[in-house]
Amino acid sequence: MTQTIQHHLTDALLMAYSAGTLPEAFNLTIAAHITMCDTCRAHLGAFDSIGGALLAGQDSAPMAKGSLQACLAAAKAGRPALAAPQCRSVLPAPLLSYIGGDLQDVKWRPVGMGIRQAILPTDGRATARLLYIPAGSAVPDHGHRGMEMTLVLQGAFADDTARFAKGDIEIADEDLDHTPVADIGADCICLAATDAPLRFRGLIPRIAQPFLRI
Amino acid sequence: MQKSGIRHVSANRQSENSRWTACIARIRDDADEAAFADLFAHFAPRIKGYLIKSGASATLAEECAQDVMATLWQKAHQFDPSRASPATWIFTIARNRRIDALRKSRRPQPEEIDWTPEAPPDQADVLALEQASEDLTRAIAALPVKQKTLIEAAYFHDLSHSEIADQTGLPLGTIKSRIRLALDRLRHAMN
């Protein structure tokens, strides 16, 4: 799967994920993409190495007396970490705990024009949602006030810039206005994260927007 | 004179990396408490320093540093020296703990992919990654103060500077391709 991925995370986003400065919704989307994409997993490793080098050169703060013994006791008392079972879902593993199950457990809500969404619980600094776009349907033309990250989990969509298939991630910012259209072949499921409301061009989506939290 | 001095430091640090890698292996294979004590003495105070610099109180930093080291003991089997140096792996655990503790936010992780005891990583890959990590550490040490401060700000103080990654000019290409190669081998071994 990984060879077919065409659209990747930027170095700036990988560095911010590595440093730990992003909102949870972006972290979730990035973790899901990296689960599907070994190229970005390797690039993340390089940015983690920066953190490792900084930690290695870090000034020491002396630990309290007896902390080694306390730590060892806690480590041995803790349950030994079991190897996580390999994920068999069509969804990348990091998403499953946010859904509280698998794809069939997603609580979809209609947002009009056949499109459905499910907002996932993350910290308030950004919003993560699953989007279900029926084959051949379009998401209304919209722009962005902040950053929108869209990861394709099933099917594919295309907008003015490119076509995005399973595993591809589109990073949209304030400069991009687009009308994503799902491929005709299959319903498209995406994970989208935004840190500011979208800007819809059409009147109807604009009126509906506050109610849908898009 | 100068040159041989640099080589000497580099050789020392490299053997230090191998030493920590060996300690983690002894924890994984033999639950070796002496190896853990060595790692603890070296890394726990640095983790605590990192957390204090990130805004944690001394008490919270102490508690988190102990948690991080306890996690190292429990997850020693997940450490892959063909994809990360010991310091890098410990950094990722500490970074995740920092987000939990200071931001009170969950930290979604990519799915783990692990070697099995029957199919461990290639020793040549481990050495090559060690070398690449060493080169990167040296490149960071050689950065102009201003750029190093920017990087530390991003990694320690929760500031987002999207332009930093483009500006530092760090030689990340080699380390990216080393890790990619190790991942390809791991995927191949899993099939």
Short mmCIF file of N, CA, C and O in Angstrom, two decimals, chain A residues 74-193:
data_model
loop_
_atom_site.label_atom_id
_atom_site.label_comp_id
_atom_site.label_asym_id
_atom_site.label_seq_id
_atom_site.Cartn_x
_atom_site.Cartn_y
_atom_site.Cartn_z
N ALA A 74 7.99 0.30 40.80
CA ALA A 74 6.80 0.63 40.00
C ALA A 74 6.85 -0.09 38.65
O ALA A 74 5.83 -0.59 38.17
N ALA A 75 8.05 -0.13 38.06
CA ALA A 75 8.19 -0.76 36.74
C ALA A 75 7.83 -2.24 36.81
O ALA A 75 7.14 -2.77 35.94
N LYS A 76 8.28 -2.91 37.89
CA LYS A 76 8.03 -4.35 37.99
C LYS A 76 6.59 -4.64 38.39
O LYS A 76 6.04 -5.68 38.04
N ALA A 77 5.99 -3.70 39.13
CA ALA A 77 4.60 -3.91 39.55
C ALA A 77 3.64 -3.69 38.38
O ALA A 77 2.59 -4.31 38.30
N GLY A 78 4.03 -2.77 37.47
CA GLY A 78 3.17 -2.48 36.33
C GLY A 78 3.01 -3.71 35.47
O GLY A 78 3.91 -4.54 35.40
N ARG A 79 1.88 -3.81 34.82
CA ARG A 79 1.67 -4.98 33.96
C ARG A 79 2.69 -4.95 32.83
O ARG A 79 2.91 -3.91 32.22
N PRO A 80 3.31 -6.09 32.52
CA PRO A 80 4.22 -6.09 31.39
C PRO A 80 3.46 -5.72 30.12
O PRO A 80 2.35 -6.23 29.89
N ALA A 81 4.04 -4.81 29.35
CA ALA A 81 3.34 -4.37 28.15
C ALA A 81 3.24 -5.52 27.16
O ALA A 81 4.23 -6.14 26.82
N LEU A 82 2.03 -5.84 26.76
CA LEU A 82 1.84 -6.90 25.78
C LEU A 82 2.04 -6.32 24.39
O LEU A 82 1.75 -5.15 24.15
N ALA A 83 2.56 -7.14 23.51
CA ALA A 83 2.69 -6.69 22.12
C ALA A 83 1.28 -6.43 21.58
O ALA A 83 0.39 -7.26 21.72
N ALA A 84 1.09 -5.25 21.01
CA ALA A 84 -0.23 -4.92 20.48
C ALA A 84 -0.54 -5.84 19.31
O ALA A 84 0.32 -6.11 18.48
N PRO A 85 -1.76 -6.37 19.26
CA PRO A 85 -2.10 -7.22 18.12
C PRO A 85 -2.09 -6.41 16.84
O PRO A 85 -2.42 -5.23 16.84
N GLN A 86 -1.67 -7.02 15.77
CA GLN A 86 -1.66 -6.34 14.48
C GLN A 86 -3.08 -5.94 14.12
O GLN A 86 -4.01 -6.71 14.27
N CYS A 87 -3.25 -4.70 13.67
CA CYS A 87 -4.58 -4.17 13.39
C CYS A 87 -5.12 -4.76 12.09
O CYS A 87 -4.46 -4.70 11.06
N ARG A 88 -6.32 -5.33 12.14
CA ARG A 88 -6.91 -5.96 10.96
C ARG A 88 -8.01 -5.10 10.35
O ARG A 88 -8.72 -5.54 9.47
N SER A 89 -8.17 -3.90 10.86
CA SER A 89 -9.26 -3.05 10.39
C SER A 89 -8.87 -2.37 9.07
O SER A 89 -7.70 -2.27 8.74
N VAL A 90 -9.86 -1.89 8.31
CA VAL A 90 -9.55 -1.04 7.17
C VAL A 90 -9.10 0.33 7.68
O VAL A 90 -8.47 1.09 6.97
N LEU A 91 -9.43 0.63 8.94
CA LEU A 91 -9.03 1.90 9.53
C LEU A 91 -7.66 1.75 10.19
O LEU A 91 -7.37 0.71 10.77
N PRO A 92 -6.81 2.78 10.13
CA PRO A 92 -5.54 2.71 10.84
C PRO A 92 -5.75 2.64 12.35
O PRO A 92 -6.67 3.28 12.89
N ALA A 93 -4.89 1.87 13.02
CA ALA A 93 -5.07 1.55 14.44
C ALA A 93 -5.32 2.76 15.35
O ALA A 93 -6.18 2.67 16.24
N PRO A 94 -4.60 3.89 15.19
CA PRO A 94 -4.80 4.98 16.16
C PRO A 94 -6.24 5.49 16.22
O PRO A 94 -6.66 6.07 17.23
N LEU A 95 -7.01 5.27 15.15
CA LEU A 95 -8.39 5.77 15.11
C LEU A 95 -9.34 4.96 15.97
O LEU A 95 -10.37 5.47 16.43
N LEU A 96 -9.03 3.67 16.16
CA LEU A 96 -10.04 2.75 16.72
C LEU A 96 -10.51 3.18 18.11
O LEU A 96 -11.70 3.13 18.41
N SER A 97 -9.57 3.64 18.96
CA SER A 97 -9.98 4.01 20.31
C SER A 97 -10.82 5.28 20.29
O SER A 97 -11.63 5.51 21.20
N TYR A 98 -10.64 6.12 19.27
CA TYR A 98 -11.44 7.34 19.17
C TYR A 98 -12.86 7.03 18.72
O TYR A 98 -13.80 7.75 19.05
N ILE A 99 -13.00 5.96 17.94
CA ILE A 99 -14.33 5.54 17.50
C ILE A 99 -15.00 4.72 18.59
O ILE A 99 -16.21 4.71 18.74
N GLY A 100 -14.17 4.05 19.40
CA GLY A 100 -14.71 3.14 20.39
C GLY A 100 -15.18 1.86 19.72
O GLY A 100 -16.17 1.25 20.14
N GLY A 101 -14.50 1.46 18.68
CA GLY A 101 -14.86 0.26 17.94
C GLY A 101 -14.26 0.33 16.56
O GLY A 101 -13.19 0.92 16.38
N ASP A 102 -14.94 -0.26 15.59
CA ASP A 102 -14.42 -0.27 14.22
C ASP A 102 -15.39 0.51 13.32
O ASP A 102 -16.35 1.12 13.80
N LEU A 103 -15.14 0.43 12.02
CA LEU A 103 -15.90 1.23 11.07
C LEU A 103 -17.42 1.11 11.26
O LEU A 103 -18.14 2.11 11.18
N GLN A 104 -17.88 -0.10 11.57
CA GLN A 104 -19.34 -0.29 11.70
C GLN A 104 -19.90 0.39 12.95
O GLN A 104 -21.12 0.53 13.09
N ASP A 105 -19.03 0.82 13.86
CA ASP A 105 -19.50 1.47 15.10
C ASP A 105 -19.51 2.99 15.01
O ASP A 105 -19.86 3.66 15.99
N VAL A 106 -19.10 3.54 13.87
CA VAL A 106 -19.07 5.00 13.73
C VAL A 106 -20.49 5.55 13.80
O VAL A 106 -21.40 5.02 13.16
N LYS A 107 -20.67 6.60 14.62
CA LYS A 107 -22.01 7.21 14.75
C LYS A 107 -22.11 8.37 13.75
O LYS A 107 -21.83 9.51 14.06
N TRP A 108 -22.54 8.03 12.54
CA TRP A 108 -22.61 9.02 11.46
C TRP A 108 -23.80 9.96 11.66
O TRP A 108 -24.85 9.54 12.12
N ARG A 109 -23.63 11.23 11.30
CA ARG A 109 -24.71 12.21 11.29
C ARG A 109 -24.76 12.81 9.90
O ARG A 109 -23.71 13.22 9.37
N PRO A 110 -25.94 12.91 9.32
CA PRO A 110 -26.03 13.51 7.98
C PRO A 110 -25.72 15.02 8.05
O PRO A 110 -26.12 15.70 9.00
N VAL A 111 -24.98 15.51 7.05
CA VAL A 111 -24.72 16.95 6.98
C VAL A 111 -25.25 17.53 5.67
O VAL A 111 -24.93 18.66 5.32
N GLY A 112 -26.06 16.78 4.95
CA GLY A 112 -26.65 17.29 3.72
C GLY A 112 -25.95 16.77 2.49
O GLY A 112 -24.78 16.40 2.54
N MET A 113 -26.70 16.73 1.39
CA MET A 113 -26.19 16.29 0.10
C MET A 113 -25.56 14.90 0.17
O MET A 113 -24.59 14.59 -0.53
N GLY A 114 -26.12 14.08 1.04
CA GLY A 114 -25.66 12.68 1.13
C GLY A 114 -24.39 12.50 1.94
O GLY A 114 -23.96 11.38 2.20
N ILE A 115 -23.78 13.63 2.33
CA ILE A 115 -22.52 13.53 3.08
C ILE A 115 -22.83 13.32 4.57
O ILE A 115 -23.77 13.90 5.10
N ARG A 116 -22.03 12.46 5.20
CA ARG A 116 -22.20 12.22 6.63
C ARG A 116 -20.89 12.49 7.35
O ARG A 116 -19.83 12.39 6.76
N GLN A 117 -21.00 12.82 8.65
CA GLN A 117 -19.78 13.04 9.42
C GLN A 117 -19.93 12.47 10.82
O GLN A 117 -21.03 12.23 11.30
N ALA A 118 -18.79 12.24 11.45
CA ALA A 118 -18.77 11.87 12.87
C ALA A 118 -17.61 12.63 13.50
O ALA A 118 -16.46 12.48 13.07
N ILE A 119 -17.92 13.48 14.47
CA ILE A 119 -16.87 14.25 15.14
C ILE A 119 -16.25 13.39 16.23
O ILE A 119 -16.96 12.74 17.00
N LEU A 120 -14.93 13.34 16.26
CA LEU A 120 -14.21 12.50 17.22
C LEU A 120 -13.79 13.35 18.42
O LEU A 120 -13.49 14.53 18.27
N PRO A 121 -13.80 12.75 19.61
CA PRO A 121 -13.46 13.53 20.82
C PRO A 121 -11.96 13.80 20.91
O PRO A 121 -11.17 12.88 21.09
N THR A 122 -11.56 15.08 20.77
CA THR A 122 -10.16 15.46 20.96
C THR A 122 -10.12 16.75 21.77
O THR A 122 -11.17 17.35 22.02
N ASP A 123 -8.91 17.18 22.17
CA ASP A 123 -8.82 18.43 22.92
C ASP A 123 -9.35 19.58 22.06
O ASP A 123 -9.40 19.49 20.84
N GLY A 124 -9.73 20.68 22.68
CA GLY A 124 -10.52 21.70 22.00
C GLY A 124 -9.76 22.57 21.01
O GLY A 124 -10.35 23.42 20.36
N ARG A 125 -8.46 22.35 20.85
CA ARG A 125 -7.69 23.28 20.03
C ARG A 125 -7.90 23.07 18.53
O ARG A 125 -7.54 23.91 17.72
N ALA A 126 -8.42 21.89 18.17
CA ALA A 126 -8.73 21.61 16.77
C ALA A 126 -9.78 20.51 16.75
O ALA A 126 -10.01 19.85 17.76
N THR A 127 -10.44 20.34 15.60
CA THR A 127 -11.52 19.37 15.49
C THR A 127 -11.13 18.25 14.53
O THR A 127 -10.59 18.52 13.46
N ALA A 128 -11.42 17.01 14.93
CA ALA A 128 -11.19 15.87 14.05
C ALA A 128 -12.54 15.25 13.71
O ALA A 128 -13.39 15.10 14.58
N ARG A 129 -12.77 14.97 12.45
CA ARG A 129 -14.04 14.35 12.05
C ARG A 129 -13.79 13.31 10.97
O ARG A 129 -12.86 13.44 10.15
N LEU A 130 -14.64 12.28 11.00
CA LEU A 130 -14.69 11.35 9.88
C LEU A 130 -15.72 11.87 8.91
O LEU A 130 -16.79 12.34 9.32
N LEU A 131 -15.41 11.82 7.62
CA LEU A 131 -16.34 12.26 6.58
C LEU A 131 -16.67 11.08 5.69
O LEU A 131 -15.78 10.32 5.31
N TYR A 132 -17.95 10.94 5.37
CA TYR A 132 -18.40 9.89 4.46
C TYR A 132 -18.99 10.57 3.24
O TYR A 132 -20.02 11.25 3.32
N ILE A 133 -18.32 10.45 2.11
CA ILE A 133 -18.77 11.13 0.89
C ILE A 133 -19.17 10.06 -0.12
O ILE A 133 -18.32 9.30 -0.58
N PRO A 134 -20.47 9.96 -0.44
CA PRO A 134 -20.91 8.92 -1.37
C PRO A 134 -20.19 9.06 -2.72
O PRO A 134 -19.86 10.18 -3.13
N ALA A 135 -19.96 7.93 -3.37
CA ALA A 135 -19.27 7.92 -4.66
C ALA A 135 -19.88 8.97 -5.58
O ALA A 135 -21.10 9.05 -5.73
N GLY A 136 -19.05 9.78 -6.20
CA GLY A 136 -19.50 10.78 -7.16
C GLY A 136 -20.01 12.07 -6.56
O GLY A 136 -20.26 13.03 -7.29
N SER A 137 -20.16 12.14 -5.23
CA SER A 137 -20.67 13.37 -4.60
C SER A 137 -19.55 14.39 -4.38
O SER A 137 -18.39 14.04 -4.29
N ALA A 138 -19.97 15.66 -4.26
CA ALA A 138 -19.01 16.73 -4.02
C ALA A 138 -19.24 17.34 -2.65
O ALA A 138 -20.38 17.48 -2.20
N VAL A 139 -18.16 17.70 -1.97
CA VAL A 139 -18.25 18.54 -0.77
C VAL A 139 -18.36 19.98 -1.28
O VAL A 139 -17.61 20.37 -2.16
N PRO A 140 -19.32 20.77 -0.73
CA PRO A 140 -19.48 22.13 -1.26
C PRO A 140 -18.17 22.92 -1.27
O PRO A 140 -17.35 22.76 -0.37
N ASP A 141 -18.01 23.75 -2.30
CA ASP A 141 -16.84 24.61 -2.48
C ASP A 141 -16.55 25.37 -1.18
O ASP A 141 -17.42 26.03 -0.64
N HIS A 142 -15.34 25.24 -0.69
CA HIS A 142 -15.00 25.96 0.55
C HIS A 142 -13.53 26.38 0.59
O HIS A 142 -12.68 25.82 -0.07
N GLY A 143 -13.28 27.42 1.40
CA GLY A 143 -11.91 27.84 1.69
C GLY A 143 -11.60 27.54 3.15
O GLY A 143 -12.39 26.89 3.83
N HIS A 144 -10.45 28.00 3.63
CA HIS A 144 -9.99 27.63 4.97
C HIS A 144 -9.51 28.85 5.73
O HIS A 144 -8.81 29.69 5.18
N ARG A 145 -9.89 28.93 6.99
CA ARG A 145 -9.40 30.03 7.82
C ARG A 145 -8.10 29.64 8.50
O ARG A 145 -7.32 30.46 8.90
N GLY A 146 -7.89 28.35 8.68
CA GLY A 146 -6.64 27.88 9.27
C GLY A 146 -6.10 26.76 8.43
O GLY A 146 -6.03 26.88 7.21
N MET A 147 -5.74 25.65 9.06
CA MET A 147 -5.23 24.51 8.30
C MET A 147 -6.26 23.38 8.33
O MET A 147 -6.91 23.14 9.33
N GLU A 148 -6.41 22.72 7.18
CA GLU A 148 -7.24 21.52 7.10
C GLU A 148 -6.37 20.38 6.58
O GLU A 148 -5.71 20.51 5.56
N MET A 149 -6.39 19.28 7.32
CA MET A 149 -5.64 18.08 6.95
C MET A 149 -6.65 17.01 6.62
O MET A 149 -7.53 16.73 7.43
N THR A 150 -6.59 16.42 5.43
CA THR A 150 -7.55 15.39 5.06
C THR A 150 -6.82 14.11 4.66
O THR A 150 -6.03 14.12 3.71
N LEU A 151 -7.09 13.04 5.38
CA LEU A 151 -6.46 11.74 5.11
C LEU A 151 -7.51 10.80 4.54
O LEU A 151 -8.59 10.62 5.13
N VAL A 152 -7.23 10.21 3.38
CA VAL A 152 -8.19 9.29 2.76
C VAL A 152 -8.03 7.89 3.37
O VAL A 152 -6.92 7.34 3.39
N LEU A 153 -9.13 7.35 3.88
CA LEU A 153 -9.12 6.02 4.50
C LEU A 153 -9.71 4.96 3.58
O LEU A 153 -9.39 3.78 3.68
N GLN A 154 -10.59 5.39 2.71
CA GLN A 154 -11.24 4.47 1.76
C GLN A 154 -11.66 5.28 0.53
O GLN A 154 -12.04 6.44 0.66
N GLY A 155 -11.60 4.66 -0.65
CA GLY A 155 -12.00 5.36 -1.87
C GLY A 155 -10.99 6.43 -2.23
O GLY A 155 -9.80 6.32 -1.90
N ALA A 156 -11.46 7.46 -2.91
CA ALA A 156 -10.56 8.53 -3.36
C ALA A 156 -11.39 9.77 -3.65
O ALA A 156 -12.60 9.68 -3.87
N PHE A 157 -10.75 10.93 -3.59
CA PHE A 157 -11.40 12.16 -4.05
C PHE A 157 -10.42 12.97 -4.86
O PHE A 157 -9.20 12.74 -4.82
N ALA A 158 -10.97 13.90 -5.63
CA ALA A 158 -10.12 14.80 -6.40
C ALA A 158 -10.60 16.22 -6.21
O ALA A 158 -11.80 16.45 -6.00
N ASP A 159 -9.69 17.18 -6.21
CA ASP A 159 -10.07 18.59 -6.27
C ASP A 159 -9.22 19.25 -7.34
O ASP A 159 -8.58 18.55 -8.14
N ASP A 160 -9.22 20.58 -7.40
CA ASP A 160 -8.49 21.28 -8.46
C ASP A 160 -7.00 20.95 -8.46
O ASP A 160 -6.33 21.03 -9.48
N THR A 161 -6.48 20.59 -7.29
CA THR A 161 -5.03 20.43 -7.19
C THR A 161 -4.55 19.04 -7.59
O THR A 161 -3.53 18.91 -8.24
N ALA A 162 -5.28 18.00 -7.19
CA ALA A 162 -4.78 16.64 -7.42
C ALA A 162 -5.86 15.61 -7.06
O ALA A 162 -6.95 15.97 -6.60
N ARG A 163 -5.50 14.34 -7.26
CA ARG A 163 -6.37 13.24 -6.82
C ARG A 163 -5.73 12.60 -5.59
O ARG A 163 -4.51 12.41 -5.53
N PHE A 164 -6.57 12.30 -4.60
CA PHE A 164 -6.10 11.76 -3.34
C PHE A 164 -6.75 10.40 -3.11
O PHE A 164 -7.98 10.30 -3.05
N ALA A 165 -5.92 9.35 -3.01
CA ALA A 165 -6.42 8.00 -2.82
C ALA A 165 -6.04 7.51 -1.43
O ALA A 165 -5.43 8.25 -0.64
N LYS A 166 -6.37 6.26 -1.13
CA LYS A 166 -6.18 5.71 0.21
C LYS A 166 -4.75 5.95 0.72
O LYS A 166 -3.79 5.59 0.05
N GLY A 167 -4.64 6.53 1.89
CA GLY A 167 -3.34 6.80 2.51
C GLY A 167 -2.80 8.19 2.20
O GLY A 167 -1.92 8.68 2.90
N ASP A 168 -3.31 8.81 1.13
CA ASP A 168 -2.85 10.16 0.79
C ASP A 168 -3.39 11.18 1.79
O ASP A 168 -4.51 11.04 2.29
N ILE A 169 -2.60 12.22 2.03
CA ILE A 169 -3.04 13.28 2.93
C ILE A 169 -2.94 14.62 2.19
O ILE A 169 -1.95 14.89 1.52
N GLU A 170 -4.02 15.39 2.25
CA GLU A 170 -4.00 16.73 1.65
C GLU A 170 -3.89 17.76 2.77
O GLU A 170 -4.63 17.70 3.75
N ILE A 171 -2.94 18.68 2.61
CA ILE A 171 -2.77 19.76 3.58
C ILE A 171 -3.26 21.04 2.90
O ILE A 171 -2.65 21.51 1.95
N ALA A 172 -4.38 21.57 3.39
CA ALA A 172 -4.94 22.79 2.79
C ALA A 172 -4.79 23.94 3.77
O ALA A 172 -4.89 23.76 4.98
N ASP A 173 -4.52 25.13 3.24
CA ASP A 173 -4.40 26.30 4.11
C ASP A 173 -5.26 27.43 3.58
O ASP A 173 -6.11 27.24 2.70
N GLU A 174 -5.02 28.62 4.10
CA GLU A 174 -5.87 29.77 3.76
C GLU A 174 -5.86 30.09 2.27
O GLU A 174 -6.77 30.74 1.78
N ASP A 175 -4.83 29.66 1.57
CA ASP A 175 -4.73 30.00 0.15
C ASP A 175 -5.54 29.08 -0.75
O ASP A 175 -5.68 29.35 -1.93
N LEU A 176 -6.06 28.00 -0.22
CA LEU A 176 -6.73 27.02 -1.08
C LEU A 176 -8.25 27.08 -0.94
O LEU A 176 -8.79 26.97 0.15
N ASP A 177 -8.93 27.29 -2.07
CA ASP A 177 -10.37 27.09 -2.17
C ASP A 177 -10.58 25.84 -3.01
O ASP A 177 -9.98 25.73 -4.07
N HIS A 178 -11.40 24.91 -2.54
CA HIS A 178 -11.55 23.70 -3.36
C HIS A 178 -12.93 23.06 -3.18
O HIS A 178 -13.67 23.37 -2.25
N THR A 179 -13.26 22.22 -4.15
CA THR A 179 -14.50 21.45 -4.14
C THR A 179 -14.13 19.98 -4.31
O THR A 179 -14.04 19.49 -5.43
N PRO A 180 -13.86 19.29 -3.20
CA PRO A 180 -13.48 17.88 -3.32
C PRO A 180 -14.65 17.04 -3.84
O PRO A 180 -15.78 17.19 -3.39
N VAL A 181 -14.37 16.20 -4.84
CA VAL A 181 -15.38 15.31 -5.41
C VAL A 181 -14.92 13.87 -5.23
O VAL A 181 -13.79 13.52 -5.63
N ALA A 182 -15.79 13.03 -4.65
CA ALA A 182 -15.43 11.62 -4.46
C ALA A 182 -15.41 10.89 -5.79
O ALA A 182 -16.25 11.14 -6.65
N ASP A 183 -14.47 9.98 -5.95
CA ASP A 183 -14.41 9.12 -7.15
C ASP A 183 -15.73 8.39 -7.32
O ASP A 183 -16.41 8.07 -6.34
N ILE A 184 -16.02 8.06 -8.58
CA ILE A 184 -17.29 7.41 -8.88
C ILE A 184 -17.29 5.94 -8.41
O ILE A 184 -18.31 5.38 -8.09
N GLY A 185 -16.11 5.35 -8.30
CA GLY A 185 -15.99 3.91 -8.05
C GLY A 185 -16.46 3.46 -6.68
O GLY A 185 -17.02 2.37 -6.54
N ALA A 186 -16.21 4.23 -5.64
CA ALA A 186 -16.50 3.77 -4.28
C ALA A 186 -16.80 4.97 -3.39
O ALA A 186 -16.33 6.08 -3.66
N ASP A 187 -17.60 4.74 -2.34
CA ASP A 187 -17.81 5.79 -1.35
C ASP A 187 -16.46 6.13 -0.72
O ASP A 187 -15.63 5.25 -0.52
N CYS A 188 -16.28 7.40 -0.41
CA CYS A 188 -14.99 7.86 0.11
C CYS A 188 -15.13 8.16 1.60
O CYS A 188 -16.06 8.85 2.02
N ILE A 189 -14.22 7.62 2.40
CA ILE A 189 -14.17 7.92 3.84
C ILE A 189 -12.85 8.61 4.14
O ILE A 189 -11.79 8.13 3.74
N CYS A 190 -12.95 9.76 4.79
CA CYS A 190 -11.75 10.55 5.12
C CYS A 190 -11.74 10.88 6.60
O CYS A 190 -12.78 10.95 7.25
N LEU A 191 -10.54 11.13 7.10
CA LEU A 191 -10.36 11.73 8.42
C LEU A 191 -9.87 13.15 8.17
O LEU A 191 -8.86 13.34 7.49
N ALA A 192 -10.62 14.13 8.68
CA ALA A 192 -10.24 15.53 8.43
C ALA A 192 -10.04 16.23 9.76
O ALA A 192 -10.82 16.06 10.70
N ALA A 193 -8.98 17.03 9.84
CA ALA A 193 -8.72 17.82 11.05
C ALA A 193 -8.61 19.29 10.66
O ALA A 193 -7.96 19.62 9.66
#
